[in-house]
CSV table of C-alpha atoms in Angstrom, one decimal:
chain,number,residue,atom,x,y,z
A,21,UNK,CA,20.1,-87.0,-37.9
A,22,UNK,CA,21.1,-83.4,-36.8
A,23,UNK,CA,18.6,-81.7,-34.6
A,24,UNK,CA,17.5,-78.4,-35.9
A,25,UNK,CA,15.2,-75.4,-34.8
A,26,UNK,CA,12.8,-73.8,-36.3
A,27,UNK,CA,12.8,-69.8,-36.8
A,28,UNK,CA,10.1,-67.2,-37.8
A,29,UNK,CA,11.1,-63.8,-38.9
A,30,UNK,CA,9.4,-60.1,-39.3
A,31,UNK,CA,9.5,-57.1,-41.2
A,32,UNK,CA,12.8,-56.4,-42.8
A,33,UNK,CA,14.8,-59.3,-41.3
A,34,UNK,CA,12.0,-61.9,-43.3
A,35,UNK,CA,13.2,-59.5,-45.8
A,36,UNK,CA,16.7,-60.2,-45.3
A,37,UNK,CA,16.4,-64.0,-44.6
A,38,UNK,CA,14.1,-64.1,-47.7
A,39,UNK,CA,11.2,-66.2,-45.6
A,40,UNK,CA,9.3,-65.9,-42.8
A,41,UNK,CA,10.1,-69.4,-41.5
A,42,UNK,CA,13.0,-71.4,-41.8
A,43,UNK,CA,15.1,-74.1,-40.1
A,44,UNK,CA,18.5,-73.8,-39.0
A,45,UNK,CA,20.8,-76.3,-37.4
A,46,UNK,CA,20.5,-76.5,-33.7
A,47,UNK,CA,22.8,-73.6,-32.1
A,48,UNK,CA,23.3,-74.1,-28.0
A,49,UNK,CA,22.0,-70.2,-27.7
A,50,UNK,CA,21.0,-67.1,-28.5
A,51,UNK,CA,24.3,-65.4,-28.7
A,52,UNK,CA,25.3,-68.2,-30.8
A,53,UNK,CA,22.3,-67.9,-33.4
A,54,UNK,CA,23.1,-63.9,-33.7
A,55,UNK,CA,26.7,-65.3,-34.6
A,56,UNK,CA,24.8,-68.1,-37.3
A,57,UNK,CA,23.0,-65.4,-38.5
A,58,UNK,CA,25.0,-62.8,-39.1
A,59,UNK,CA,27.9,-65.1,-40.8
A,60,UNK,CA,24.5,-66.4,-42.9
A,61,UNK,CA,23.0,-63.0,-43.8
A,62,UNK,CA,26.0,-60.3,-43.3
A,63,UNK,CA,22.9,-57.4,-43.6
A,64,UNK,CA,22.0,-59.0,-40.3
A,65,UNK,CA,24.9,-56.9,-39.0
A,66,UNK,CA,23.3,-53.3,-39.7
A,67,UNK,CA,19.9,-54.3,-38.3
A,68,UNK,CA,19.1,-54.1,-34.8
A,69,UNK,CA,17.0,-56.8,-34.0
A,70,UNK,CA,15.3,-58.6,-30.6
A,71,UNK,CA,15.6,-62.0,-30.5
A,72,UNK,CA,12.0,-63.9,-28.5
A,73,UNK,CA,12.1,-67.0,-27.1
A,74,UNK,CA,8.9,-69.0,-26.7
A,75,UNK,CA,7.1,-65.6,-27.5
A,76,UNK,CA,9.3,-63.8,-24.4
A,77,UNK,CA,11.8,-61.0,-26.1
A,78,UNK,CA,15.4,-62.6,-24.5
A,79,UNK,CA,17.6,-59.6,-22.9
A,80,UNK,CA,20.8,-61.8,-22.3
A,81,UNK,CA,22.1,-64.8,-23.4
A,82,UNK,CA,19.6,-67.7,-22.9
A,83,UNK,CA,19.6,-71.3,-24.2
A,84,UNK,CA,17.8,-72.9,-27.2
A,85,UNK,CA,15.6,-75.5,-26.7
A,86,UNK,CA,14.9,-77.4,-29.9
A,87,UNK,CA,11.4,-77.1,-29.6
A,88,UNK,CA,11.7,-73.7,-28.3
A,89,UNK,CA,9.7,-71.0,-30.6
A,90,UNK,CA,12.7,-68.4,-32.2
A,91,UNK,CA,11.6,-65.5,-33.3
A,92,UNK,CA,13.6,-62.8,-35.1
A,93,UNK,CA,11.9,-59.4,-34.3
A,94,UNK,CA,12.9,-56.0,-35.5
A,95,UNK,CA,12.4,-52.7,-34.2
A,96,UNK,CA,8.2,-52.8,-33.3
A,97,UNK,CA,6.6,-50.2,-35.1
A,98,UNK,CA,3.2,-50.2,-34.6
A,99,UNK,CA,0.1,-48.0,-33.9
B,70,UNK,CA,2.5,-70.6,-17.3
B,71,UNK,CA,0.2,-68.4,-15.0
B,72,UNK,CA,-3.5,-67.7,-17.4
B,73,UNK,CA,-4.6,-64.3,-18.7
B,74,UNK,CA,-7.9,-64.0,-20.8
B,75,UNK,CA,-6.3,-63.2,-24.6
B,76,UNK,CA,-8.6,-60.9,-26.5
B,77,UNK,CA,-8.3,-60.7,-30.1
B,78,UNK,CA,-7.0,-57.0,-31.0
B,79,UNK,CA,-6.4,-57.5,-34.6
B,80,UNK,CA,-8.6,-56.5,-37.9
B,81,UNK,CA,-7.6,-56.9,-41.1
B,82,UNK,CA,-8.1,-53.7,-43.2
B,83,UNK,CA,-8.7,-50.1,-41.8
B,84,UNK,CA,-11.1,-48.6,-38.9
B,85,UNK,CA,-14.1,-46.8,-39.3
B,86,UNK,CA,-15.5,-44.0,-38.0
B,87,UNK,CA,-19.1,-45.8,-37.9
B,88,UNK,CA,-17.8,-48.6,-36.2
B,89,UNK,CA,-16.2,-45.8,-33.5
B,90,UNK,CA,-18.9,-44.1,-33.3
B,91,UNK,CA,-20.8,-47.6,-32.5
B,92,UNK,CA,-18.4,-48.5,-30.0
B,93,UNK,CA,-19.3,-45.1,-28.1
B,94,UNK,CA,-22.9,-45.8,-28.4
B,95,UNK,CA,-22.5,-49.2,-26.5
B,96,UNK,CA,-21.4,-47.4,-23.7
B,97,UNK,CA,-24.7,-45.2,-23.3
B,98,UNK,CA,-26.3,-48.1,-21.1
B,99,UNK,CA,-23.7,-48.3,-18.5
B,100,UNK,CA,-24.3,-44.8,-16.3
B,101,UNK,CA,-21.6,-45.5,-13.9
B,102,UNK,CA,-19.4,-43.6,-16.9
B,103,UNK,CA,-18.5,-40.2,-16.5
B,104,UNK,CA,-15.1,-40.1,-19.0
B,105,UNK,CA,-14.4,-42.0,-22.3
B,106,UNK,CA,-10.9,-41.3,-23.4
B,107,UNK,CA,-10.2,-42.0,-27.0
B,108,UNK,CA,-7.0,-42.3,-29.0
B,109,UNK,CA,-7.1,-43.1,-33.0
B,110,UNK,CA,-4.0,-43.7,-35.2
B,111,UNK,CA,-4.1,-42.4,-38.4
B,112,UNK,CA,-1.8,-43.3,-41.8
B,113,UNK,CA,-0.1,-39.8,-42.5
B,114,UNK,CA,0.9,-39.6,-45.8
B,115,UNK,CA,4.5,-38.7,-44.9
B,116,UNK,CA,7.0,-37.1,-47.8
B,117,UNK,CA,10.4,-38.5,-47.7
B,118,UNK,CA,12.5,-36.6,-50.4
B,119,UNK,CA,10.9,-37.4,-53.5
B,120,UNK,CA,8.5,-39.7,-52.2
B,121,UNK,CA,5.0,-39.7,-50.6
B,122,UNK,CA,3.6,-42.5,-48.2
B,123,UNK,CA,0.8,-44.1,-49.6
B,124,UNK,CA,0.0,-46.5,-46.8
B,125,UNK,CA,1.6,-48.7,-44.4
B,126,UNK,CA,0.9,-52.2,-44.3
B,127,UNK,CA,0.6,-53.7,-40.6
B,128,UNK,CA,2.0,-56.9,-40.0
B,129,UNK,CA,2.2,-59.3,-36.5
B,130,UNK,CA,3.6,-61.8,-34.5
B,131,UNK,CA,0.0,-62.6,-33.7
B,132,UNK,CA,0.7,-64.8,-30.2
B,133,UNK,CA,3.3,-62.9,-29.1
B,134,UNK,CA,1.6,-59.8,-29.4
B,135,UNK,CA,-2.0,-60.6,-27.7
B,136,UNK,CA,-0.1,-62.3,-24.9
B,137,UNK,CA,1.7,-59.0,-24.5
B,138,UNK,CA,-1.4,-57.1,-25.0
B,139,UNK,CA,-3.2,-59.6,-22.2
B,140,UNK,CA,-0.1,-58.5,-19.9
B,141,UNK,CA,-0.4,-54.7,-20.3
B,142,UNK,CA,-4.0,-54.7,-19.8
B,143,UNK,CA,-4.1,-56.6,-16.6
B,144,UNK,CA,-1.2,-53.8,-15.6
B,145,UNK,CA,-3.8,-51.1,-16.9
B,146,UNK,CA,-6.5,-52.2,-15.2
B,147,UNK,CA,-4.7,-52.7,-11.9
B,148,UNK,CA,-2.8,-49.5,-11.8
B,149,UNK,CA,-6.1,-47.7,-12.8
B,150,UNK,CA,-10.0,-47.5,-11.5
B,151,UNK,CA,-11.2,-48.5,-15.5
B,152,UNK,CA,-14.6,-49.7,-15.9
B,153,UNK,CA,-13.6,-50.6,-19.9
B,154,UNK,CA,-10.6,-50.6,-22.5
B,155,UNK,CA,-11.3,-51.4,-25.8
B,156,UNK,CA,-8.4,-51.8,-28.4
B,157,UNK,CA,-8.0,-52.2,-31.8
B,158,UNK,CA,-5.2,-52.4,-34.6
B,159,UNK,CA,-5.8,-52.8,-38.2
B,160,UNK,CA,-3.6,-55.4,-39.8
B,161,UNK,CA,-2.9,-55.5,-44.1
B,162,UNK,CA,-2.4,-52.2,-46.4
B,163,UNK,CA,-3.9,-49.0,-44.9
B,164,UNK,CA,-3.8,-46.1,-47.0
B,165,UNK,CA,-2.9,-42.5,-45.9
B,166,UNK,CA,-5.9,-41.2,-43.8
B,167,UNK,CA,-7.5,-44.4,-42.8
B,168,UNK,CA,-7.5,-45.1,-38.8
B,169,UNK,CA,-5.1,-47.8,-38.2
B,170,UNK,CA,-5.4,-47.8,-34.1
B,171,UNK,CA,-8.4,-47.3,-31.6
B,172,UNK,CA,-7.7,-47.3,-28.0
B,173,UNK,CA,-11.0,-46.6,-26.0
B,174,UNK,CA,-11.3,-46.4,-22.4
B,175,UNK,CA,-14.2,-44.8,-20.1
B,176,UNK,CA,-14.3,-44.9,-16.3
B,177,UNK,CA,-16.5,-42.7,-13.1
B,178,UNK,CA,-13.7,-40.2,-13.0
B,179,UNK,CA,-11.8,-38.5,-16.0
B,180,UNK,CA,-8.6,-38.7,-14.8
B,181,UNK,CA,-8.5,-42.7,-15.0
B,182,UNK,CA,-9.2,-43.0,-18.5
B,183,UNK,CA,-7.2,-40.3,-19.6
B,184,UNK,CA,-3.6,-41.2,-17.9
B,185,UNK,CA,-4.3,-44.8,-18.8
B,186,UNK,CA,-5.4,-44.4,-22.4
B,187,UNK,CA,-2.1,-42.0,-22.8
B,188,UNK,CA,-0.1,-45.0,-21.1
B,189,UNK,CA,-1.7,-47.7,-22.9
B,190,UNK,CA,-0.8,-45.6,-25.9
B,191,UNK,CA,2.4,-46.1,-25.4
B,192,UNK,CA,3.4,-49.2,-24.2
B,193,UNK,CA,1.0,-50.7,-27.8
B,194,UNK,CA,3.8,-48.5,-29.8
B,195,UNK,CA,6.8,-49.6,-27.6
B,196,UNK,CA,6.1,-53.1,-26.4
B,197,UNK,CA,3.8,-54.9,-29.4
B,198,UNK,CA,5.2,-57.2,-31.9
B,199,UNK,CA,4.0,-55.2,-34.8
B,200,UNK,CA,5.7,-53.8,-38.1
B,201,UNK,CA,4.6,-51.2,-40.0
B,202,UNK,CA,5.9,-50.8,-43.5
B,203,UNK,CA,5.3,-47.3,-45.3
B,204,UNK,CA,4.7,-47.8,-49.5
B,205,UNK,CA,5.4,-44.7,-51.6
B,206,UNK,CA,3.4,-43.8,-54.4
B,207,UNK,CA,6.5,-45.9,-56.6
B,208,UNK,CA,5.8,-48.9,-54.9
B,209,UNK,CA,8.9,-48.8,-53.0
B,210,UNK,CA,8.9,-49.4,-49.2
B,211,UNK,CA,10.9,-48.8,-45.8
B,212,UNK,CA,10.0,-50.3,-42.4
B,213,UNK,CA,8.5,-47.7,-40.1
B,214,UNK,CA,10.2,-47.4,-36.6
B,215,UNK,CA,8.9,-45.5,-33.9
B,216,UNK,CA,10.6,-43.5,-32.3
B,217,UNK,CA,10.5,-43.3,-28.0
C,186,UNK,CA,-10.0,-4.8,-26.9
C,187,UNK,CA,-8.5,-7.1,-29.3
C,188,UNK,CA,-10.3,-9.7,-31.5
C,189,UNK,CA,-10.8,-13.2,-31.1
C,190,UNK,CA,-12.8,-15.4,-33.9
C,191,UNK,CA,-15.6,-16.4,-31.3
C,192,UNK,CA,-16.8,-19.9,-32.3
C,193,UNK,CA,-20.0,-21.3,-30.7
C,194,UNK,CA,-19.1,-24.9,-28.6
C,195,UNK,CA,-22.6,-24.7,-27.6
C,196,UNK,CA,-25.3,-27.3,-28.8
C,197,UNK,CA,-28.7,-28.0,-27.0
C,198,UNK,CA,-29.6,-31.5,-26.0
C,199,UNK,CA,-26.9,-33.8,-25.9
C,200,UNK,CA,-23.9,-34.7,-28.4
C,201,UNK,CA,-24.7,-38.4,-30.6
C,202,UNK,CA,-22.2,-41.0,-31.2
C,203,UNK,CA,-23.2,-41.1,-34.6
C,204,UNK,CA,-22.2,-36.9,-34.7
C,205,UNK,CA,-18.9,-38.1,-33.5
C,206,UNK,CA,-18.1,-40.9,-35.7
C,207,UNK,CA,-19.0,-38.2,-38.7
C,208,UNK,CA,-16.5,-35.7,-36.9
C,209,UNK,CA,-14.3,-38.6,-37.2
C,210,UNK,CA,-14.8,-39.3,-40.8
C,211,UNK,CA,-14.3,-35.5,-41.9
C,212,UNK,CA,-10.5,-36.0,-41.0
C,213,UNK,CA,-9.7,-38.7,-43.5
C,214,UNK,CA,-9.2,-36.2,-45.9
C,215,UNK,CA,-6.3,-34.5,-44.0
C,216,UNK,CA,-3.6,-37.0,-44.8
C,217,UNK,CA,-1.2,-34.8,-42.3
C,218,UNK,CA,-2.9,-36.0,-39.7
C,219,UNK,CA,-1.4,-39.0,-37.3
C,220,UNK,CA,-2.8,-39.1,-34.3
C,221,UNK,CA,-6.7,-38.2,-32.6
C,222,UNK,CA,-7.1,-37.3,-28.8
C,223,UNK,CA,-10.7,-37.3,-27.9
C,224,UNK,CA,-12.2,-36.7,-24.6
C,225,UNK,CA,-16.3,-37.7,-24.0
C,226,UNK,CA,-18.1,-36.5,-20.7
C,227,UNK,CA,-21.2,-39.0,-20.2
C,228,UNK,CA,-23.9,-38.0,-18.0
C,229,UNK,CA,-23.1,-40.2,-14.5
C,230,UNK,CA,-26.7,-41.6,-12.9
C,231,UNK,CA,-24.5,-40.8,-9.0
C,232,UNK,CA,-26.3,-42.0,-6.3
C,233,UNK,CA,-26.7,-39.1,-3.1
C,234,UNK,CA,-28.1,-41.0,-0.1
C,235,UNK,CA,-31.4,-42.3,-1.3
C,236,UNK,CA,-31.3,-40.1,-4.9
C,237,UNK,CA,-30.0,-41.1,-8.1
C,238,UNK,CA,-29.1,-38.9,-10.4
C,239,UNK,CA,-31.2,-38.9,-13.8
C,240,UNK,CA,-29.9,-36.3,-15.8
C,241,UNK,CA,-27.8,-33.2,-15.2
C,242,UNK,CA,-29.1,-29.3,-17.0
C,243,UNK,CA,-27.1,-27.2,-18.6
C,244,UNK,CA,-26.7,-23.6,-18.3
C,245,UNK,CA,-24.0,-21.1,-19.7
C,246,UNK,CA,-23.6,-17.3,-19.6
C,247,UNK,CA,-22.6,-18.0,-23.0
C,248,UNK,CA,-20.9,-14.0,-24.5
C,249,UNK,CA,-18.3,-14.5,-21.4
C,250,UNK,CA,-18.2,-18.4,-21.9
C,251,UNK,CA,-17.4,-17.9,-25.8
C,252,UNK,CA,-15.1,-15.7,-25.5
C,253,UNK,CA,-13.1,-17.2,-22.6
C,254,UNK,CA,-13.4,-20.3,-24.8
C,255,UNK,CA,-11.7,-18.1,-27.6
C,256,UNK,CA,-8.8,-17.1,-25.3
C,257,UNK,CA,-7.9,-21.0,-24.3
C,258,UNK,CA,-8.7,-22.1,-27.8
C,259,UNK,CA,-5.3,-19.3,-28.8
C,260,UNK,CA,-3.3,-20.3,-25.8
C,261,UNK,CA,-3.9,-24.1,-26.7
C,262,UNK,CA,-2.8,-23.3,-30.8
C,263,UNK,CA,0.3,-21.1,-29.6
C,264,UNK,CA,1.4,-24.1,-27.2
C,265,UNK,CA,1.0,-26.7,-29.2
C,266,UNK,CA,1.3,-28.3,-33.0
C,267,UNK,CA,-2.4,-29.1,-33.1
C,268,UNK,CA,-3.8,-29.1,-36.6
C,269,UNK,CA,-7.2,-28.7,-35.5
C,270,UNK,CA,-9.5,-28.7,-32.4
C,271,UNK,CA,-12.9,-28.7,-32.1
C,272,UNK,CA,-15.2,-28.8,-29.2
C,273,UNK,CA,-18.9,-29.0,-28.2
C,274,UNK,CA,-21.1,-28.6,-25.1
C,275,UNK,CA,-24.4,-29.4,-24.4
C,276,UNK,CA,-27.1,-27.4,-23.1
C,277,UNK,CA,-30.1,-28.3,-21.6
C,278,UNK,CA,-31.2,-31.4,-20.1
C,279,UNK,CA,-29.2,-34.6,-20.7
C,280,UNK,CA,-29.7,-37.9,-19.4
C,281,UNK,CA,-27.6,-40.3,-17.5
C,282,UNK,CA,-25.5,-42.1,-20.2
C,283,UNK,CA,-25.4,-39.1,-22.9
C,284,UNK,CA,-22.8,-37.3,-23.9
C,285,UNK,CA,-22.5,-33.9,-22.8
C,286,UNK,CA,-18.7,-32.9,-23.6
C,287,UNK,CA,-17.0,-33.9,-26.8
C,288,UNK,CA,-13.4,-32.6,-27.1
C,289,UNK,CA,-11.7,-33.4,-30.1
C,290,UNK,CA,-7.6,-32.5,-31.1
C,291,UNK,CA,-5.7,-33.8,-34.4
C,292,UNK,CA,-1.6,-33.4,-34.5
C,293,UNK,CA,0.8,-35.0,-36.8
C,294,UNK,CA,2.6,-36.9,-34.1
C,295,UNK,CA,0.7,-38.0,-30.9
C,296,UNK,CA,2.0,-35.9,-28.1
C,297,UNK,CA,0.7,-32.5,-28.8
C,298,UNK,CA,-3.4,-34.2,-29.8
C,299,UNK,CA,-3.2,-35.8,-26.4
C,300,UNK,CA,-1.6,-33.2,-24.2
C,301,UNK,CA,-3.9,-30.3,-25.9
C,302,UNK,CA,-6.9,-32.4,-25.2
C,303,UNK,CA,-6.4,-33.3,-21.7
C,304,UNK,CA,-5.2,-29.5,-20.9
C,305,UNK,CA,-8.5,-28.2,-22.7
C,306,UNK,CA,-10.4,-30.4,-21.0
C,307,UNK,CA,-9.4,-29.3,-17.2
C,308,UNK,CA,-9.4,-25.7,-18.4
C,309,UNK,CA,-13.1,-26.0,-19.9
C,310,UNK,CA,-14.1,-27.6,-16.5
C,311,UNK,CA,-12.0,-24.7,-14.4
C,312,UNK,CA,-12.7,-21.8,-16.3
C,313,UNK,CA,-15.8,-22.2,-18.4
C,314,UNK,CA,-19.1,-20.6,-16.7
C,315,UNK,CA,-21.4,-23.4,-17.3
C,316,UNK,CA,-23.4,-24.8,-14.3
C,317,UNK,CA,-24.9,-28.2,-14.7
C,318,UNK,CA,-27.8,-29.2,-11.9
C,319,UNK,CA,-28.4,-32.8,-11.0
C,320,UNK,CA,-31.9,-33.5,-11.1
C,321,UNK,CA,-33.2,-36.3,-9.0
C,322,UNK,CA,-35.4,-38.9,-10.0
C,323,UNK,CA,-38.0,-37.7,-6.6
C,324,UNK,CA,-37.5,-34.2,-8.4
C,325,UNK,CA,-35.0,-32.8,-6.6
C,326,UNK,CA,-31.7,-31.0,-7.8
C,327,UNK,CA,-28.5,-29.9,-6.6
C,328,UNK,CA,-25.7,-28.1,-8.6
C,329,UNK,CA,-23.0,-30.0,-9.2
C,330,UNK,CA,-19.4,-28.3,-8.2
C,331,UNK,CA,-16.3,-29.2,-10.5
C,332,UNK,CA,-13.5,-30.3,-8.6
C,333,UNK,CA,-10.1,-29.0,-9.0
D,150,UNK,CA,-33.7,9.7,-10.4
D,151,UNK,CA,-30.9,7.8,-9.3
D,152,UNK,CA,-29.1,5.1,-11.2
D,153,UNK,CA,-29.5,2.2,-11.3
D,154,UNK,CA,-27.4,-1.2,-12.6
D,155,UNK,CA,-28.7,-4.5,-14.2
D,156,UNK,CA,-27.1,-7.7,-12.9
D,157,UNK,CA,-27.4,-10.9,-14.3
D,158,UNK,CA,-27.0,-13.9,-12.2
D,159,UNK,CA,-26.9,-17.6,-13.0
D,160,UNK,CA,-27.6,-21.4,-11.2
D,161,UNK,CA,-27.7,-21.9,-7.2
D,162,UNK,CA,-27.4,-17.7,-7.6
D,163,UNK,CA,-30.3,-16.9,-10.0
D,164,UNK,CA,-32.1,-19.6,-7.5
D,165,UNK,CA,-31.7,-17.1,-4.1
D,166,UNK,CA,-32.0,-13.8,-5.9
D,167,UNK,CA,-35.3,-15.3,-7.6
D,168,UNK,CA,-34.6,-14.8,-10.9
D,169,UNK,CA,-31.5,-14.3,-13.5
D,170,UNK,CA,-31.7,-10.9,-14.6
D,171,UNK,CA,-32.6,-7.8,-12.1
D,172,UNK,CA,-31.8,-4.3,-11.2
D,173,UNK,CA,-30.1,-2.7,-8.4
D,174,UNK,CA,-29.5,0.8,-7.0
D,175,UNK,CA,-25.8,1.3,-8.3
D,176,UNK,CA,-23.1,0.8,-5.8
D,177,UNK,CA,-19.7,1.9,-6.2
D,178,UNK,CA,-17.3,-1.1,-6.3
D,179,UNK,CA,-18.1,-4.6,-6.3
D,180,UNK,CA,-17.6,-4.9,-2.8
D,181,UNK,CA,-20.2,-3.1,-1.7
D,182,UNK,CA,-22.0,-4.8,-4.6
D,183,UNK,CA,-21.1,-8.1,-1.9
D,184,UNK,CA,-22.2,-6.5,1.2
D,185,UNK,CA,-25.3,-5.0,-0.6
D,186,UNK,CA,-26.4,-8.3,-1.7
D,187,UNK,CA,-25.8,-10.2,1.1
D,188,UNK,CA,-27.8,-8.0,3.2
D,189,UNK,CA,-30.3,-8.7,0.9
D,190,UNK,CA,-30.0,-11.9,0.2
D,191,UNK,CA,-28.6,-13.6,3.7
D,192,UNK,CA,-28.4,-16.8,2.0
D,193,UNK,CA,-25.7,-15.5,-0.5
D,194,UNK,CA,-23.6,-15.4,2.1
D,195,UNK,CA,-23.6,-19.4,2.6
D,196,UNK,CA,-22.9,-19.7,-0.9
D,197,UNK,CA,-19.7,-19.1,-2.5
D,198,UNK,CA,-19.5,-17.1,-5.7
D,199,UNK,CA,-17.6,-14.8,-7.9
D,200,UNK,CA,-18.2,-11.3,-9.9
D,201,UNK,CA,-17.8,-10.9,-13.5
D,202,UNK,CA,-18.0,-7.5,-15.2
D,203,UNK,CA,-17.9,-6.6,-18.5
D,204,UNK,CA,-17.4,-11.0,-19.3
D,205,UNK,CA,-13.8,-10.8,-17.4
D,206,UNK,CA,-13.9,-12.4,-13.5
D,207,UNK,CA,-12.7,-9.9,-10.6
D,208,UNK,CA,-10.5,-11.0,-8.2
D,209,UNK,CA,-10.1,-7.9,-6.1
D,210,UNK,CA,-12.5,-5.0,-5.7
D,211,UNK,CA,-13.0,-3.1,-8.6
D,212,UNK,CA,-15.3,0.4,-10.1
D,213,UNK,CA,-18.9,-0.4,-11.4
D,214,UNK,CA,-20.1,1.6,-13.8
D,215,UNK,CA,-23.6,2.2,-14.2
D,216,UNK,CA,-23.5,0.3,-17.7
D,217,UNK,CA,-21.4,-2.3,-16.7
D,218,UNK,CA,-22.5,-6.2,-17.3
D,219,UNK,CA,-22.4,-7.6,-14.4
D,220,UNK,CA,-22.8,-10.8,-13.3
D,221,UNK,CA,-23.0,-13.1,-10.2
D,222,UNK,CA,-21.3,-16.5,-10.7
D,223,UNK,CA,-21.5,-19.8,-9.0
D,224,UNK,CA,-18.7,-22.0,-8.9
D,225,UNK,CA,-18.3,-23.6,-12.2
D,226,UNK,CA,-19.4,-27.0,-13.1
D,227,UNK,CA,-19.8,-27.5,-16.8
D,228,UNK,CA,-17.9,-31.0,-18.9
C-alpha cells in the first residue's frame, strides 16, 4: 500500500479542489505538491497561494512528513 | 513545541454593540486604566460594477489561526505596557453593516493602547488564517483580499 | 470672522458604556462604513505619596473650547476621509474607573478612522482649555497637567 | 471714572485670584496685564499660565481693549 497525505484547503482553492479535505499520494515536498497540484487543478496556476505545514506557513522548500498537517492557504483576508 | 495560553477569538455570527458596550463596562473596576483603544470592523456594502456586497462570510483555519493569534499577543504584550487586549472575529455570513472585528485594548498611559491596538490591527488582517468571501445581492461571490 | 458650525462635546457627569454601545449601534445603518477608531479616557485612581486619586473635576471655558474644537474638527475633515466623528467630554466630577473622554471616527477603509482618532485625541489634550483637578480621598486636590 | 476690564480666570488660576470672574483697572497690553497681576497676586508668578482674549491664546504681547474677554489660563489638562 502507497502512503498518502492528507490536505485541507481554504477559500477559493477548496473551491478549486472542490473539497476542503482530501488525500493525495505521498509527494517528498512542498515544491513537489505545488507541481501535483497544479498538473491536478491547472486554476491552481493563477492563484497565489501559501502552503502551511503543521499549522506553520512554509517560505522555502521543506519536506512532507506523511503525518504532517498540509494546508492550502490563499491570500488571508480577514478583519 | 514551546506553550502559549490559546484563547478562543472566534464567534459565529456578527458583533454587537451591547456586547461592546459590556465589554467596556467590565473594565470600570480596574482603576489602574487611563486609555481603552478600540477598533471595530464593519461589512461595507461595497459596489463592484453592477453589483452590491451583501455580506461576507468569514471562514478559518481555526488552529492555525489561534496559535498565530497566541503568538502576536505575547509579541503585543511584550513590546507594550498593556494591562488588557481583548479580541474578537465573527465567523459565518455577516451582512453589510454588522461588526465583524473587535480589537480592545486599555492600559495606565494612552499611548500603549493606541500604537498596539493600531499594530494588532494589522498583523490580525496580514498574518491570520482567515477568508472573507463578499456575496452580492445575485448570490454570486469573490474572495475578499486585503490589501497591505 | 468666519463661521464654524459649533457643536457642544460637553456632557456633565461621566460618559456610560451603555451610551457608547448605542453610538455604536447608530452606525449599522451606514453600510459605507468599514472601519471604527475609538478612543476612551477612564478616570485613573493614581496614587501621590500617601493619596489616591478618587475622581478627577472637570472644568472648561467652554465659548473658546467649542470653538477651538470647531477649528480641529475642519482641519481633521480636510485631512482625512472620515465619514463621521463625534466626540464627548465630561464635566464635573467623575470617579476613578468612569469614562470621561469618548472619541469616536468612522472611514471606509481603516487608516484615516484610526489616524483621525489618535490625532484628535492629542490635539483635544494639547489645545482644549479644560482643567481636570484630582481630588484626594483625605480631600485634597491638585490639577492635573497634560503632558506633551 | 476710569475703565475698567472684566477677566475671567479658570482652575489653579481662579484658586489664587479667589474667584473666576473679576474686574481690573484696564492696562494697555497684556503684558502689563502679567506684571499687574503678579504684583498682585505673587503667587501667579510660581504658576505658569497663558492669556486668551477675545477665545484666541496670545503668544506675544498684544492691545486690550476695554471690552475685550479676557481670560487667564492654566495649563491644559482635559481627556
Amino acid at each position: 500500500m502507497s502512503s498518502s497525505i492528507n490536505i485541507i484547503a481554504f477559500g477559493r482553492i477548496a473551491e478549486i479542489i472542490g473539497t476542503s479535505s482530501r488525500s493525495f499520494p505521498h509527494v517528498a515536498t512542498t515544491n513537489e505538491l505545488k507541481e501535483f497540484l497544479n498538473v491536478k487543478f491547472p486554476e491552481l496556476k493563477k492563484v497565489k497561494y501559501a502552503i502551511a505545514l503543521n499549522k506553520k506557513l512554509i517560505t522555502t522548500d521543506a519536506a512532507i512528513e506523511v503525518s504532517a498537517n498540509i494546508a492550502l492557504l490563499p491570500p488571508f483576508s480577514g478583519g | 513545541m514551546e506553550k502559549k495560553k490559546v484563547k478562543n477569538i472566534f464567534v459565529e455570527g456578527p458583533i454587537s454593540a451591547a456586547f461592546i458596550g459590556e465589554s467596556i463596562a467590565k473594565h470600570s473596576s480596574n482603576t489602574n486604566i487611563g486609555a481603552h483603544s478600540i477598533f471595530l470592523g464593519q461589512v461595507r456594502s461595497d459596489v463592484l460594477g453592477e453589483n452590491v456586497v451583501q455580506s461576507i462570510e468569514y471562514t478559518t483555519y481555526a488552529d492555525m489561526a489561534l496559535e498565530k493569534m497566541a503568538e502576536i499577543r505575547e509579541e503585543i504584550f511584550a513590546k507594550h505596557a498593556l494591562t488588557c487586549m481583548h479580541i474578537h472575529h465573527s465567523l459565518g455570513i455577516i451582512s453589510a453593516g454588522e461588526i465583524c472585528l473587535f480589537v480592545f485594548t486599555s492600559s495606565k498611559r494612552r499611548r500603549a493602547a493606541v500604537d498596539a491596538c493600531t499594530e494588532v490591527v494589522e498583523r490580525i488582517k496580514n498574518e491570520l488564517p482567515v477568508w472573507g468571501k463578499e456575496i452580492f445581492a445575485d448570490k454570486t461571490h469573490q474572495w475578499k483580499e486585503n490589501t497591505l
